């Protein structure tokens, strides 16, 4: 989840009326417009984490879609500031990958990557060094993991209380990786093919803080031995 420079970062200084976040999504927007000239699509978005019933209903709708043979990789909702832009987004994930590690016959959660679309960009949730033994059926998980971009570097990476989390913003042509620098991930449920929880922390800049909730349902589940 290392940060990589992008044309969006360089362009931001030349377009003072446009946030770096919207510049990164310029292929979707076409152009940046002053706030009084257009209504923000964020106004139609709901922060689902404040309404557990609504969030759970979206997750169940996702499960029902999967049962019909449709693609749904889970649900995510985020609010806060990313690249100096205030956002509120909700999204069904259209792709989701869960990697597991097998150790002495036990399956442990390792990495999560899930992507969904928002009004202005595609949002990808990435997590590494998650940890926790999993089986076929979901079980409750009450772990709180410290956000640490250096997590995952040692032999005990799946047994400690640290996690590497990041958010990727992309528009199909370019992308910006925003690494979580501090904060926490609170896990609530896990299984062989899913992971649920909440997070809060800074992403990319100490002043850019975001929080959110997620329930990833793996469309692609891989075991690494």
Coordinates of N, CA and C in Angstrom, one line a residue:
X1 N 0.8 -1.2 0.0 CA 0.0 0.0 0.0 C 0.9 1.3 0.0
X2 N 2.0 1.2 -0.6 CA 2.9 2.3 -0.6 C 2.3 3.4 -1.5
X3 N 2.5 4.7 -1.0 CA 2.0 5.8 -1.8 C 2.8 5.9 -3.1
X4 N 2.2 6.3 -4.2 CA 2.8 6.5 -5.5 C 2.4 7.8 -6.0
X5 N 3.3 8.6 -6.6 CA 3.0 9.9 -7.1 C 2.1 9.7 -8.3
X6 N 1.2 10.7 -8.5 CA 0.3 10.6 -9.6 C 0.1 11.9 -10.3
X7 N -0.3 12.0 -11.5 CA -0.6 13.2 -12.2 C -1.6 14.1 -11.4
X8 N -2.5 13.4 -10.7 CA -3.5 14.1 -9.9 C -2.9 15.0 -8.9
X9 N -1.8 14.6 -8.2 CA -1.1 15.4 -7.2 C -0.5 16.6 -7.9
X10 N 0.2 16.4 -9.1 CA 0.9 17.5 -9.7 C -0.1 18.5 -10.2
X11 N -1.3 18.0 -10.7 CA -2.3 18.9 -11.3 C -3.0 19.8 -10.3
X12 N -3.0 19.4 -9.0 CA -3.8 20.1 -8.0 C -3.4 21.5 -7.9
X13 N -2.1 21.8 -7.9 CA -1.6 23.2 -7.7 C -2.0 24.1 -8.9
X14 N -2.3 23.5 -10.1 CA -2.7 24.3 -11.2 C -4.2 24.6 -11.3
X15 N -5.0 23.8 -10.5 CA -6.4 24.0 -10.5 C -6.9 24.2 -9.1
X16 N -6.7 25.4 -8.5 CA -7.0 25.7 -7.1 C -8.5 25.5 -6.8
X17 N -9.4 25.6 -7.7 CA -10.8 25.5 -7.4 C -11.2 24.0 -7.3
X18 N -10.4 23.2 -7.7 CA -10.7 21.7 -7.8 C -9.9 21.0 -6.8
X19 N -10.5 20.2 -6.0 CA -9.7 19.4 -5.0 C -8.9 18.3 -5.7
X20 N -7.9 17.9 -5.0 CA -7.0 16.8 -5.6 C -7.9 15.6 -5.8
X21 N -8.8 15.3 -5.0 CA -9.7 14.1 -5.1 C -10.4 14.2 -6.4
X22 N -11.0 15.3 -6.7 CA -11.8 15.4 -7.9 C -10.9 15.5 -9.2
X23 N -9.7 16.0 -9.1 CA -8.8 16.0 -10.2 C -8.4 14.5 -10.5
X24 N -8.2 13.7 -9.5 CA -7.9 12.3 -9.7 C -9.1 11.6 -10.4
X25 N -10.3 12.1 -10.2 CA -11.4 11.5 -10.8 C -11.9 12.2 -12.0
X26 N -11.1 13.0 -12.7 CA -11.5 13.9 -13.7 C -12.1 13.2 -14.9
X27 N -11.7 12.0 -15.2 CA -12.2 11.3 -16.3 C -13.7 11.0 -16.1
X28 N -14.1 10.9 -14.8 CA -15.6 10.7 -14.6 C -16.3 12.0 -14.5
X29 N -15.6 13.1 -14.0 CA -16.3 14.4 -13.9 C -16.4 15.1 -15.2
X30 N -15.3 15.0 -16.0 CA -15.2 15.8 -17.2 C -14.5 17.1 -16.9
X31 N -14.9 17.8 -15.8 CA -14.2 19.0 -15.4 C -14.7 19.3 -14.0
X32 N -13.9 20.1 -13.3 CA -14.2 20.6 -12.0 C -15.1 21.9 -12.1
X33 N -16.1 22.0 -11.2 CA -17.0 23.1 -11.3 C -17.1 23.7 -9.9
X34 N -17.2 25.0 -9.8 CA -17.4 25.7 -8.6 C -18.6 25.2 -7.8
X35 N -18.6 25.1 -6.5 CA -19.7 24.5 -5.7 C -21.1 25.1 -6.1
X36 N -21.2 26.4 -6.4 CA -22.5 27.0 -6.7 C -23.0 26.7 -8.0
X37 N -22.2 26.1 -8.9 CA -22.6 25.8 -10.2 C -23.2 24.4 -10.4
X38 N -23.1 23.5 -9.4 CA -23.6 22.2 -9.5 C -23.9 21.6 -8.1
X39 N -24.8 20.7 -8.1 CA -25.1 20.0 -6.8 C -24.3 18.8 -6.6
X40 N -23.6 18.7 -5.5 CA -22.7 17.6 -5.2 C -23.5 16.3 -5.1
X41 N -23.0 15.3 -5.8 CA -23.6 13.9 -5.7 C -23.5 13.3 -4.3
X42 N -22.5 13.9 -3.5 CA -22.4 13.4 -2.2 C -23.7 13.6 -1.3
X43 N -24.5 14.6 -1.8 CA -25.7 14.9 -1.0 C -26.7 13.8 -1.1
X44 N -26.6 12.9 -2.1 CA -27.5 11.8 -2.2 C -26.9 10.5 -1.6
X45 N -25.7 10.6 -1.0 CA -25.1 9.4 -0.4 C -25.5 9.4 1.1
X46 N -25.6 8.2 1.7 CA -25.9 8.0 3.1 C -24.7 7.4 3.8
X47 N -24.4 7.9 5.0 CA -23.4 7.2 5.8 C -24.1 6.1 6.5
X48 N -24.0 4.9 6.0 CA -24.7 3.7 6.5 C -24.3 3.3 7.9
X49 N -23.1 3.6 8.3 CA -22.6 3.1 9.6 C -23.4 3.7 10.8
X50 N -24.1 4.8 10.5 CA -24.9 5.4 11.6 C -26.3 4.7 11.7
X51 N -26.5 3.8 10.8 CA -27.8 3.1 10.7 C -27.6 1.6 10.5
X52 N -27.3 0.9 11.6 CA -26.9 -0.5 11.5 C -28.0 -1.3 10.8
X53 N -29.3 -1.0 11.0 CA -30.3 -1.8 10.3 C -30.2 -1.6 8.8
X54 N -30.0 -0.4 8.3 CA -29.9 -0.1 6.9 C -28.7 -0.8 6.3
X55 N -27.6 -0.7 7.1 CA -26.3 -1.4 6.6 C -26.5 -2.9 6.5
X56 N -27.1 -3.5 7.5 CA -27.4 -4.9 7.5 C -28.3 -5.3 6.4
X57 N -29.3 -4.5 6.1 CA -30.2 -4.7 5.0 C -29.5 -4.7 3.7
X58 N -28.5 -3.8 3.5 CA -27.7 -3.8 2.3 C -26.9 -5.1 2.1
X59 N -26.3 -5.5 3.3 CA -25.5 -6.7 3.2 C -26.4 -7.9 2.9
X60 N -27.6 -8.0 3.4 CA -28.5 -9.1 3.1 C -28.9 -9.1 1.6
X61 N -29.1 -7.8 1.1 CA -29.5 -7.7 -0.3 C -28.3 -8.2 -1.2
X62 N -27.1 -7.9 -0.7 CA -25.9 -8.4 -1.4 C -25.8 -9.9 -1.4
X63 N -26.1 -10.5 -0.3 CA -26.2 -12.0 -0.2 C -27.2 -12.6 -1.2
X64 N -28.4 -11.9 -1.2 CA -29.5 -12.4 -2.1 C -29.1 -12.3 -3.5
X65 N -28.4 -11.2 -3.9 CA -27.9 -11.0 -5.3 C -26.9 -12.1 -5.6
X66 N -26.0 -12.5 -4.7 CA -25.1 -13.6 -5.0 C -25.8 -14.9 -5.2
X67 N -26.9 -15.1 -4.4 CA -27.7 -16.3 -4.5 C -28.3 -16.4 -5.9
X68 N -28.6 -15.3 -6.5 CA -29.2 -15.2 -7.9 C -28.1 -15.3 -9.0
X69 N -26.9 -15.4 -8.6 CA -25.8 -15.5 -9.5 C -25.2 -14.2 -9.9
X70 N -25.6 -13.1 -9.2 CA -25.1 -11.8 -9.5 C -23.8 -11.5 -8.7
X71 N -23.0 -10.6 -9.2 CA -21.8 -10.3 -8.5 C -22.0 -9.2 -7.4
X72 N -21.7 -9.5 -6.2 CA -21.7 -8.5 -5.1 C -20.6 -9.0 -4.1
X73 N -19.6 -8.1 -3.9 CA -18.5 -8.4 -3.0 C -18.6 -7.8 -1.7
X74 N -19.8 -7.3 -1.3 CA -20.0 -6.7 0.0 C -20.4 -5.3 -0.1
X75 N -20.4 -4.6 1.1 CA -20.9 -3.2 1.2 C -19.8 -2.4 2.0
X76 N -19.7 -1.2 1.6 CA -18.8 -0.2 2.4 C -19.4 1.1 2.4
X77 N -19.2 1.9 3.5 CA -19.6 3.2 3.6 C -18.5 4.0 4.3
X78 N -18.2 5.2 3.8 CA -17.1 6.0 4.3 C -17.6 7.5 4.4
X79 N -17.1 8.2 5.4 CA -17.3 9.6 5.4 C -16.0 10.2 6.0
X80 N -15.8 11.5 5.7 CA -14.6 12.2 6.3 C -13.9 13.0 5.2
X81 N -12.6 13.2 5.3 CA -11.9 14.0 4.3 C -10.8 13.1 3.7
X82 N -10.8 13.1 2.4 CA -9.7 12.5 1.6 C -9.2 13.5 0.6
X83 N -7.9 13.7 0.6 CA -7.2 14.7 -0.2 C -7.9 16.0 -0.1
X84 N -8.2 16.5 1.1 CA -8.8 17.8 1.4 C -10.2 18.0 0.8
X85 N -10.9 16.9 0.6 CA -12.3 16.9 0.1 C -13.2 16.2 1.0
X86 N -14.2 16.8 1.5 CA -15.2 16.1 2.4 C -16.1 15.2 1.5
X87 N -16.2 14.0 2.0 CA -17.0 13.0 1.2 C -17.9 12.2 2.1
X88 N -19.0 11.7 1.5 CA -19.8 10.7 2.2 C -20.2 9.7 1.0
X89 N -19.8 8.5 1.2 CA -20.1 7.5 0.1 C -20.6 6.2 0.7
X90 N -21.4 5.5 -0.2 CA -21.9 4.2 0.1 C -21.7 3.4 -1.2
X91 N -21.4 2.1 -1.0 CA -21.2 1.4 -2.3 C -21.3 -0.1 -2.0
X92 N -21.9 -0.8 -3.0 CA -21.8 -2.3 -3.1 C -20.5 -2.6 -3.8
X93 N -19.7 -3.5 -3.3 CA -18.5 -3.9 -3.9 C -18.7 -4.8 -5.1
X94 N -18.1 -4.4 -6.2 CA -18.2 -5.2 -7.5 C -17.1 -6.3 -7.6
X95 N -16.0 -6.1 -6.8 CA -15.0 -7.1 -6.8 C -14.4 -7.2 -5.4
X96 N -14.0 -8.4 -5.0 CA -13.5 -8.6 -3.7 C -12.6 -9.9 -3.7
X97 N -11.4 -9.7 -3.1 CA -10.5 -10.8 -3.0 C -10.1 -10.9 -1.5
X98 N -10.1 -12.2 -1.0 CA -9.7 -12.5 0.3 C -8.6 -13.6 0.2
X99 N -7.5 -13.2 0.8 CA -6.4 -14.2 0.9 C -6.2 -14.8 2.3
X100 N -6.1 -16.1 2.3 CA -5.9 -16.8 3.6 C -4.6 -17.5 3.6
X101 N -4.0 -17.6 4.8 CA -2.8 -18.4 5.0 C -3.1 -19.6 5.8
X102 N -2.6 -20.7 5.3 CA -2.8 -22.0 6.1 C -1.5 -22.3 6.9
X103 N -1.8 -22.5 8.2 CA -0.7 -22.7 9.1 C -1.1 -23.9 10.1
X104 N -0.3 -25.0 10.0 CA -0.6 -26.2 10.9 C -2.1 -26.6 10.8
X105 N -2.6 -26.5 9.6 CA -4.0 -27.0 9.4 C -5.1 -25.9 9.7
X106 N -4.6 -24.7 10.1 CA -5.6 -23.6 10.5 C -5.5 -22.6 9.4
X107 N -6.7 -22.1 9.0 CA -6.7 -21.0 8.1 C -6.8 -19.7 8.8
X108 N -5.9 -18.7 8.4 CA -5.9 -17.4 9.0 C -6.1 -16.4 8.0
X109 N -6.9 -15.3 8.3 CA -7.1 -14.2 7.4 C -5.8 -13.4 7.2
X110 N -5.5 -13.1 6.0 CA -4.3 -12.4 5.7 C -4.6 -11.1 5.0
X111 N -5.1 -11.1 3.8 CA -5.3 -9.8 3.0 C -6.8 -9.7 2.5
X112 N -7.2 -8.5 2.4 CA -8.6 -8.2 1.9 C -8.4 -7.1 0.8
X113 N -9.0 -7.2 -0.3 CA -9.1 -6.1 -1.3 C -10.4 -6.1 -2.0
X114 N -11.2 -5.0 -1.8 CA -12.5 -5.0 -2.4 C -12.8 -3.6 -3.0
X115 N -13.4 -3.5 -4.1 CA -13.6 -2.3 -4.9 C -15.1 -2.1 -5.2
X116 N -15.5 -0.8 -5.1 CA -16.9 -0.5 -5.5 C -16.9 0.9 -6.1
X117 N -18.0 1.3 -6.7 CA -18.1 2.6 -7.4 C -18.8 3.6 -6.5
X118 N -18.4 4.9 -6.6 CA -19.0 6.0 -5.9 C -19.3 7.0 -6.9
X119 N -20.0 8.1 -6.6 CA -20.4 9.1 -7.6 C -19.3 9.6 -8.5
X120 N -18.0 9.8 -7.9 CA -17.0 10.4 -8.6 C -15.8 9.5 -8.9
X121 N -15.7 8.4 -8.2 CA -14.5 7.5 -8.4 C -14.8 6.1 -7.9
X122 N -13.8 5.2 -8.2 CA -13.9 3.9 -7.7 C -13.1 3.9 -6.4
X123 N -13.6 3.2 -5.4 CA -13.0 3.2 -4.1 C -12.6 1.7 -3.7
X124 N -11.3 1.5 -3.4 CA -10.8 0.2 -3.0 C -10.4 0.2 -1.6
X125 N -10.9 -0.8 -0.8 CA -10.4 -1.0 0.5 C -9.4 -2.1 0.5
X126 N -8.2 -1.8 1.1 CA -7.2 -2.8 1.2 C -6.8 -3.0 2.6
X127 N -6.6 -4.3 3.0 CA -6.1 -4.6 4.4 C -5.2 -5.7 4.3
X128 N -4.1 -5.6 5.1 CA -3.1 -6.6 5.1 C -2.8 -7.0 6.6
X129 N -2.4 -8.2 6.8 CA -2.0 -8.7 8.2 C -3.2 -8.6 9.1
X130 N -4.3 -9.1 8.6 CA -5.6 -9.0 9.4 C -5.5 -10.0 10.6
X131 N -5.2 -11.3 10.3 CA -5.2 -12.3 11.4 C -6.6 -12.8 11.8
X132 N -6.6 -13.8 12.6 CA -7.8 -14.5 13.0 C -8.1 -15.8 12.3
X133 N -8.3 -16.9 13.1 CA -8.6 -18.2 12.5 C -10.0 -18.1 11.9
X134 N -10.2 -18.8 10.8 CA -11.6 -18.8 10.2 C -12.0 -20.2 9.8
X135 N -13.3 -20.3 9.8 CA -14.0 -21.5 9.3 C -15.0 -21.2 8.3
X136 N -15.9 -22.2 7.9 CA -16.9 -21.9 6.9 C -18.0 -21.0 7.4
X137 N -18.3 -21.0 8.7 CA -19.4 -20.2 9.2 C -18.9 -19.0 9.9
X138 N -19.6 -17.8 9.7 CA -19.2 -16.6 10.4 C -19.2 -16.7 11.9
X139 N -18.2 -16.1 12.5 CA -18.1 -16.0 14.0 C -17.9 -14.6 14.4
X140 N -18.3 -14.3 15.6 CA -18.1 -12.9 16.1 C -16.6 -12.6 16.3
X141 N -16.2 -11.4 16.1 CA -14.8 -11.0 16.3 C -14.8 -9.6 17.0
X142 N -14.2 -9.6 18.1 CA -14.2 -8.3 18.9 C -12.8 -7.7 19.0
X143 N -11.9 -8.0 18.0 CA -10.5 -7.5 18.1 C -10.5 -6.0 17.6
X144 N -9.7 -5.2 18.2 CA -9.3 -3.9 17.8 C -7.9 -3.9 17.4
X145 N -7.6 -3.5 16.1 CA -6.2 -3.6 15.6 C -5.7 -2.2 15.3
X146 N -4.5 -1.9 15.7 CA -3.9 -0.6 15.5 C -3.5 -0.5 14.1
X147 N -3.8 0.6 13.4 CA -3.4 0.9 12.0 C -1.9 1.2 12.0
X148 N -1.1 0.4 11.2 CA 0.3 0.5 11.2 C 0.8 0.1 9.8
X149 N 1.2 1.1 9.0 CA 1.7 0.7 7.6 C 2.8 -0.2 7.6
X150 N 3.5 -0.5 8.7 CA 4.6 -1.4 8.7 C 4.1 -2.8 9.2
X151 N 2.9 -3.0 9.4 CA 2.3 -4.3 9.8 C 2.5 -5.3 8.7
X152 N 2.7 -6.6 9.0 CA 2.8 -7.6 8.0 C 4.3 -7.9 7.7
X153 N 5.2 -7.4 8.4 CA 6.6 -7.7 8.0 C 7.3 -8.8 8.7
X154 N 6.7 -9.4 9.7 CA 7.3 -10.4 10.5 C 6.6 -11.7 10.6
X155 N 7.2 -12.7 11.2 CA 6.5 -14.0 11.3 C 5.3 -14.1 12.1
X156 N 5.1 -13.1 13.0 CA 3.9 -13.1 13.9 C 2.9 -12.1 13.3
X157 N 2.9 -11.8 12.1 CA 2.1 -10.7 11.5 C 0.6 -11.0 11.6
X158 N 0.2 -12.3 11.7 CA -1.2 -12.7 11.8 C -1.6 -13.0 13.2
X159 N -0.7 -12.7 14.2 CA -1.0 -13.0 15.6 C -0.9 -11.7 16.4
X160 N -0.5 -10.6 15.8 CA -0.3 -9.4 16.6 C -1.6 -8.5 16.5
X161 N -1.6 -7.3 17.1 CA -2.7 -6.5 17.1 C -2.6 -5.3 16.2
X162 N -1.9 -5.5 15.0 CA -1.6 -4.4 14.1 C -2.2 -4.8 12.7
X163 N -2.6 -3.8 11.9 CA -3.1 -4.0 10.6 C -2.7 -2.9 9.6
X164 N -2.4 -3.3 8.4 CA -2.0 -2.3 7.4 C -3.3 -2.1 6.5
X165 N -3.8 -0.8 6.5 CA -5.0 -0.5 5.8 C -4.8 0.6 4.9
X166 N -5.5 0.6 3.7 CA -5.4 1.7 2.8 C -6.6 1.9 2.0
X167 N -6.8 3.1 1.4 CA -7.9 3.4 0.5 C -7.3 3.8 -0.8
X168 N -7.8 3.2 -1.9 CA -7.3 3.6 -3.2 C -8.5 4.3 -4.0
X169 N -8.1 5.4 -4.6 CA -9.1 6.2 -5.4 C -8.6 6.1 -6.8
X170 N -9.6 5.7 -7.7 CA -9.2 5.5 -9.1 C -10.3 5.9 -10.0
X171 N -10.0 6.3 -11.2 CA -11.0 6.6 -12.2 C -11.0 5.8 -13.5
X172 N -10.2 4.7 -13.4 CA -10.0 3.9 -14.6 C -8.8 4.2 -15.4
X173 N -8.3 5.4 -15.3 CA -7.1 5.8 -16.0 C -5.9 6.0 -15.1
X174 N -6.2 6.4 -13.9 CA -5.1 6.6 -12.9 C -5.6 6.4 -11.5
X175 N -4.7 6.2 -10.6 CA -5.2 5.9 -9.2 C -4.2 6.6 -8.2
X176 N -4.7 6.8 -7.0 CA -4.0 7.3 -5.9 C -4.2 6.4 -4.7
X177 N -3.1 5.9 -4.1 CA -3.2 5.1 -2.9 C -3.0 6.0 -1.7
X178 N -3.9 5.9 -0.7 CA -3.9 6.6 0.5 C -3.7 5.6 1.7
X179 N -2.5 5.6 2.2 CA -2.2 4.6 3.3 C -2.7 5.1 4.6
X180 N -3.2 4.2 5.4 CA -3.6 4.6 6.8 C -2.4 4.7 7.6
X181 N -2.3 5.9 8.3 CA -1.1 6.2 9.1 C -1.3 6.0 10.6
X182 N -2.5 6.2 11.0 CA -2.8 6.0 12.5 C -4.3 5.7 12.6
X183 N -4.7 5.3 13.8 CA -6.1 5.0 14.0 C -6.3 3.5 14.3
X184 N -7.5 3.0 14.1 CA -7.8 1.6 14.5 C -8.8 1.0 13.6
X185 N -8.8 -0.3 13.5 CA -9.8 -1.1 12.8 C -10.5 -2.0 13.9
X186 N -11.8 -1.9 14.0 CA -12.5 -2.7 14.9 C -13.3 -3.8 14.2
X187 N -12.9 -5.0 14.3 CA -13.5 -6.1 13.6 C -14.7 -6.7 14.4
X188 N -15.7 -7.1 13.7 CA -16.9 -7.5 14.3 C -17.3 -8.9 13.9
X189 N -16.9 -9.4 12.7 CA -17.3 -10.7 12.3 C -16.3 -11.2 11.2
X190 N -16.0 -12.5 11.2 CA -15.1 -13.0 10.2 C -15.5 -14.5 9.9
X191 N -15.2 -14.9 8.7 CA -15.4 -16.2 8.2 C -14.3 -16.5 7.1
X192 N -14.4 -17.7 6.6 CA -13.4 -18.0 5.5 C -13.5 -17.1 4.3
X193 N -14.7 -16.6 4.0 CA -14.9 -15.8 2.9 C -15.5 -14.4 3.1
X194 N -15.4 -14.0 4.4 CA -15.9 -12.6 4.7 C -15.3 -12.0 5.9
X195 N -15.4 -10.7 6.0 CA -14.9 -9.9 7.1 C -15.7 -8.7 7.2
X196 N -16.1 -8.4 8.5 CA -16.9 -7.2 8.8 C -16.2 -6.4 9.9
X197 N -16.4 -5.0 9.8 CA -15.9 -4.2 10.9 C -16.0 -2.7 10.6
X198 N -15.3 -1.9 11.3 CA -15.3 -0.5 11.2 C -13.8 0.0 11.3
X199 N -13.6 1.2 10.8 CA -12.3 1.8 10.9 C -12.4 3.3 11.1
X200 N -11.3 3.9 11.6 CA -11.2 5.3 11.8 C -9.7 5.7 11.8
X201 N -9.3 6.7 11.0 CA -7.9 7.0 11.0 C -7.6 8.1 10.0
X202 N -6.3 8.4 9.9 CA -5.8 9.4 8.9 C -5.3 8.6 7.6
X203 N -5.6 9.2 6.5 CA -5.3 8.5 5.2 C -4.6 9.5 4.3
X204 N -3.3 9.3 4.1 CA -2.5 10.1 3.2 C -2.0 11.4 3.7
X205 N -2.7 12.0 4.7 CA -2.3 13.3 5.3 C -2.9 13.3 6.7
X206 N -2.1 13.8 7.7 CA -2.6 13.8 9.0 C -3.9 14.5 9.2
X207 N -4.2 15.5 8.3 CA -5.4 16.3 8.4 C -6.6 15.6 7.7
X208 N -6.3 14.6 6.9 CA -7.3 13.9 6.2 C -7.7 12.7 7.0
X209 N -8.8 12.8 7.7 CA -9.3 11.7 8.5 C -10.6 11.1 8.0
X210 N -10.8 9.8 8.0 CA -12.0 9.2 7.5 C -12.4 8.1 8.4
X211 N -13.7 7.8 8.4 CA -14.2 6.6 9.2 C -15.1 5.9 8.3
X212 N -15.3 4.6 8.6 CA -16.3 3.8 7.8 C -16.6 2.5 8.3
X213 N -17.5 1.8 7.7 CA -17.8 0.4 8.0 C -17.8 -0.4 6.7
X214 N -17.6 -1.7 6.9 CA -17.5 -2.6 5.7 C -17.9 -4.0 6.1
X215 N -18.4 -4.7 5.1 CA -18.7 -6.1 5.2 C -18.3 -6.7 3.9
X216 N -17.1 -7.3 3.8 CA -16.6 -7.8 2.6 C -17.0 -9.3 2.4
X217 N -17.6 -9.6 1.3 CA -18.0 -11.0 1.0 C -17.1 -11.4 -0.2
X218 N -16.2 -12.3 0.0 CA -15.2 -12.7 -1.0 C -15.8 -13.3 -2.3
X219 N -15.6 -12.6 -3.4 CA -15.9 -13.2 -4.7 C -14.8 -14.1 -5.2
X220 N -13.6 -13.9 -4.7 CA -12.4 -14.6 -5.0 C -11.7 -14.9 -3.7
X221 N -11.7 -16.2 -3.2 CA -11.0 -16.5 -2.0 C -9.9 -17.5 -2.3
X222 N -8.7 -17.1 -1.9 CA -7.5 -17.8 -2.2 C -6.7 -18.2 -0.9
X223 N -6.2 -19.4 -1.0 CA -5.4 -20.0 0.2 C -3.9 -20.0 -0.2
X224 N -3.1 -19.4 0.6 CA -1.6 -19.4 0.4 C -1.0 -20.3 1.4
X225 N -0.3 -21.3 1.0 CA 0.3 -22.3 1.9 C 1.8 -22.0 2.1

